[in-house]
Backbone as a printed PyTorch tensor [residue, N CA C, xyz], in Angstrom:
tensor([[[  1.6500,  13.3600, -49.1940],
         [  2.9470,  13.2380, -47.8920],
         [  2.9380,  15.0240, -48.0600]],

        [[  4.0140,  15.4050, -47.0590],
         [  4.5840,  16.7530, -46.9660],
         [  5.9790,  16.2620, -47.9750]],

        [[  6.6830,  17.3030, -47.6970],
         [  8.4140,  17.1950, -48.5250],
         [  9.0230,  16.1730, -47.6350]],

        [[  9.4250,  15.4530, -47.9720],
         [ 10.6880,  14.9060, -47.2380],
         [ 12.1490,  15.9490, -47.0850]],

        [[ 13.1530,  15.8580, -46.5090],
         [ 14.3380,  16.8560, -46.2050],
         [ 15.8590,  15.9920, -46.5280]],

        [[ 16.1820,  15.9940, -47.5370],
         [ 17.5720,  15.2390, -47.3350],
         [ 17.9170,  14.9910, -46.4820]],

        [[ 18.0230,  15.9030, -45.4900],
         [ 18.7970,  16.3000, -44.3760],
         [ 17.8940,  15.3480, -42.9760]],

        [[ 16.8270,  15.5850, -42.8120],
         [ 16.6810,  14.4980, -42.5110],
         [ 15.6160,  12.7980, -42.6520]],

        [[ 16.4580,  12.1680, -43.6820],
         [ 16.0010,  10.8120, -43.5050],
         [ 16.2640,   9.6590, -42.5420]],

        [[ 16.1710,   8.6180, -42.3990],
         [ 16.0990,   8.0130, -40.5970],
         [ 17.6190,   7.0030, -41.6350]],

        [[ 18.3600,   7.0050, -41.0060],
         [ 19.2200,   5.7540, -41.0420],
         [ 18.9090,   3.9530, -41.7890]],

        [[ 19.1910,   3.8310, -43.0960],
         [ 19.1220,   2.1550, -43.2370],
         [ 19.3970,   1.7340, -42.4720]],

        [[ 18.9250,   0.7700, -42.0770],
         [ 17.8880,  -0.0420, -41.4070],
         [ 18.4930,  -1.8230, -41.3080]],

        [[ 19.8360,  -2.3900, -41.3040],
         [ 19.6700,  -3.9120, -42.2000],
         [ 18.2450,  -4.9480, -41.0370]],

        [[ 18.8340,  -4.5800, -39.8320],
         [ 17.8640,  -5.2650, -39.1250],
         [ 16.5140,  -5.6010, -39.3370]],

        [[ 15.8830,  -4.1060, -39.3340],
         [ 14.9320,  -3.8860, -39.0830],
         [ 14.4140,  -4.4760, -40.3400]],

        [[ 14.9400,  -4.1090, -41.9200],
         [ 14.9880,  -4.3600, -43.2780],
         [ 14.6700,  -5.6390, -43.3470]],

        [[ 15.1380,  -6.3820, -42.2230],
         [ 15.8520,  -8.0410, -41.3520],
         [ 14.4960,  -9.0460, -40.8280]],

        [[ 13.6400,  -7.9190, -40.1490],
         [ 12.5130,  -8.3180, -39.4070],
         [ 11.2860,  -8.4360, -39.8750]],

        [[ 11.4470,  -7.1020, -40.8340],
         [ 10.1480,  -7.2970, -41.7510],
         [  9.7330,  -8.9100, -42.6020]],

        [[ 11.1350,  -8.1240, -43.3230],
         [ 11.4850,  -9.7530, -43.5760],
         [ 10.4060, -11.0800, -43.5980]],

        [[ 11.2400, -11.2070, -42.6480],
         [ 11.0950, -12.4220, -41.4590],
         [  9.7620, -12.8050, -41.5250]],

        [[  8.6090, -11.5040, -40.4730],
         [  7.7660, -11.7650, -40.5250],
         [  7.6000, -12.2580, -42.0430]],

        [[  7.4430, -11.0800, -42.5830],
         [  6.5910, -11.2300, -44.7280],
         [  6.7500, -12.3820, -44.8260]],

        [[  7.2500, -13.3840, -44.7210],
         [  7.8760, -14.9180, -45.4660],
         [  6.7750, -16.0690, -44.3280]],

        [[  7.2750, -16.0230, -43.6300],
         [  5.6260, -16.1190, -42.6300],
         [  4.5570, -16.6740, -42.0610]],

        [[  4.2190, -15.1610, -43.5660],
         [  2.2910, -14.9870, -43.2500],
         [  2.1120, -16.3620, -43.3200]],

        [[  1.7130, -16.8040, -42.9330],
         [  0.2200, -18.0020, -42.6510],
         [ -0.4630, -18.6360, -43.7270]],

        [[ -1.0260, -17.2810, -44.5770],
         [ -1.2470, -17.4490, -45.3930],
         [ -1.5140, -16.0230, -46.2420]],

        [[ -2.5250, -15.6690, -47.7710],
         [ -1.6500, -15.3710, -48.7930],
         [ -2.8180, -13.6390, -48.1290]],

        [[ -3.7810, -13.5000, -47.2200],
         [ -4.4700, -12.1260, -47.0480],
         [ -3.4000, -12.1650, -45.9470]],

        [[ -2.6880, -12.5890, -44.6370],
         [ -1.7660, -11.9240, -43.8610],
         [ -0.5750, -11.4710, -44.1720]],

        [[ -0.3510, -12.1650, -46.6420],
         [  0.5890, -11.9030, -46.3050],
         [  0.9020, -10.7270, -47.0390]],

        [[ -0.5300,  -9.9350, -47.3830],
         [ -0.4020,  -9.0080, -48.1610],
         [ -0.7090,  -7.9200, -47.2590]],

        [[ -1.8490,  -7.8680, -46.6050],
         [ -1.5450,  -7.0400, -44.7780],
         [  0.0420,  -6.5820, -44.8390]],

        [[  0.9550,  -7.8690, -44.6210],
         [  2.1220,  -8.6120, -43.9030],
         [  3.2200,  -7.1660, -44.6890]],

        [[  2.5970,  -6.9120, -46.5780],
         [  3.6650,  -6.0960, -47.2720],
         [  3.1770,  -4.7910, -47.9450]],

        [[  1.8130,  -4.0750, -47.7820],
         [  1.0600,  -2.8940, -46.7560],
         [  2.3930,  -2.3750, -45.6330]],

        [[  1.7530,  -3.1290, -44.5380],
         [  2.9350,  -2.7370, -43.5080],
         [  4.0020,  -2.5850, -43.1620]],

        [[  4.6910,  -3.9460, -44.1150],
         [  6.4770,  -3.0050, -43.8090],
         [  6.8230,  -3.1480, -44.7620]],

        [[  6.0340,  -2.3750, -45.8600],
         [  5.8930,  -1.3910, -47.4790],
         [  7.3950,  -2.5450, -48.4530]],

        [[  7.4860,  -3.9520, -48.0740],
         [  8.3470,  -5.3220, -49.1200],
         [  7.1860,  -6.0970, -49.7940]],

        [[  7.3660,  -5.6390, -50.6980],
         [  6.9160,  -6.9050, -51.1500],
         [  6.9590,  -8.7720, -51.6960]],

        [[  8.6450,  -8.8950, -51.2220],
         [  9.3040,  -9.7450, -51.1810],
         [ 10.5340, -10.0980, -51.0960]],

        [[ 11.3830, -11.3990, -50.6980],
         [ 12.2290, -11.2580, -51.0190],
         [ 13.4220, -10.5020, -51.7550]],

        [[ 14.0310,  -9.7030, -52.1990],
         [ 14.9600,  -9.4350, -52.8960],
         [ 16.2150, -10.3990, -53.9840]],

        [[ 16.4790, -10.2740, -54.6650],
         [ 16.6780, -11.4920, -56.0870],
         [ 18.6730, -11.2800, -55.0550]],

        [[ 19.1650,  -9.8040, -54.4060],
         [ 20.1260,  -9.6270, -53.7320],
         [ 20.6070, -10.3310, -52.2550]],

        [[ 19.2880, -10.9460, -51.9560],
         [ 20.0480, -11.3270, -50.3410],
         [ 20.7940, -13.4380, -51.0290]],

        [[ 20.8810, -13.4950, -52.1840],
         [ 21.0880, -14.3960, -53.4270],
         [ 22.8510, -14.1780, -53.1260]],

        [[ 23.0450, -12.1370, -52.8470],
         [ 24.6000, -12.8760, -52.7530],
         [ 25.6630, -12.6590, -51.5090]],

        [[ 26.5170, -12.8840, -51.4810],
         [ 27.3790, -14.0190, -50.8400],
         [ 27.8550, -12.7130, -49.6490]],

        [[ 27.0520, -11.9230, -48.5510],
         [ 27.4530, -11.2750, -47.5750],
         [ 28.5490,  -9.9830, -47.7680]],

        [[ 29.5630, -11.3390, -47.4430],
         [ 32.0210, -10.7550, -48.3320],
         [ 31.4370,  -9.9940, -49.4400]],

        [[ 30.3340, -10.0740, -50.2190],
         [ 30.8500,  -9.4340, -51.4240],
         [ 29.6610,  -8.7750, -51.9680]],

        [[ 29.0200,  -8.2730, -50.8000],
         [ 27.7510,  -7.0140, -50.6740],
         [ 27.6660,  -5.9380, -49.9570]],

        [[ 27.2570,  -5.0570, -50.0220],
         [ 27.5880,  -3.4600, -48.7720],
         [ 26.5010,  -3.7610, -48.0330]],

        [[ 25.4750,  -5.1180, -48.2610],
         [ 24.7780,  -4.6790, -47.2570],
         [ 23.6190,  -4.3640, -47.4410]],

        [[ 22.4210,  -5.4530, -47.1280],
         [ 20.9440,  -5.2450, -47.4140],
         [ 20.3870,  -4.3360, -46.4430]],

        [[ 19.5720,  -3.0850, -47.0770],
         [ 19.0990,  -2.5670, -47.8800],
         [ 20.5170,  -1.1820, -48.4340]],

        [[ 21.1160,  -1.5610, -47.9410],
         [ 22.5220,  -0.1670, -47.6000],
         [ 21.6910,  -0.1950, -49.1140]],

        [[ 22.6710,  -0.6970, -49.4570],
         [ 23.4920,  -1.4350, -51.6900],
         [ 22.3310,  -1.1000, -52.6300]],

        [[ 21.9790,  -0.5750, -53.8050],
         [ 21.5730,  -0.6290, -54.9270],
         [ 22.5260,  -1.7580, -55.9690]],

        [[ 21.5590,  -2.2600, -56.5830],
         [ 22.5020,  -3.5050, -57.2180],
         [ 24.0120,  -2.9120, -57.8190]],

        [[ 23.6650,  -0.7490, -59.0780],
         [ 24.4640,  -0.6910, -59.2750],
         [ 25.8680,  -0.7980, -58.1890]],

        [[ 25.8270,  -0.6980, -57.3630],
         [ 26.3890,  -0.6940, -56.3310],
         [ 28.2750,  -2.3170, -56.0870]],

        [[ 27.0560,  -2.4540, -55.8970],
         [ 27.9830,  -4.2210, -56.0050],
         [ 28.9660,  -3.5340, -57.8240]],

        [[ 28.2650,  -3.7200, -58.7790],
         [ 28.7340,  -3.3320, -59.5850],
         [ 30.3290,  -2.8890, -60.0700]],

        [[ 29.4940,  -1.8470, -59.3160],
         [ 31.1340,  -0.6520, -59.2890],
         [ 31.9560,  -0.7350, -58.8220]],

        [[ 31.3480,  -1.6700, -57.9370],
         [ 33.5260,  -1.9280, -57.2260],
         [ 34.4920,  -2.3390, -56.8840]]])
């Protein structure tokens, strides 16, 4: 793929992540699950989703170290 400029990165969109994750976990079978993994770029729900939304910066806009450093 071509180089990616850090000045042209798309915004992390939590609604898009949530919609893609919803599609992934609703897959009716393993074949569809694997197809959706490829299409969405997601592999499985993040462990960070188990944290209270009142104590995190939001998924995917945060990384594990973000919570640790607050």
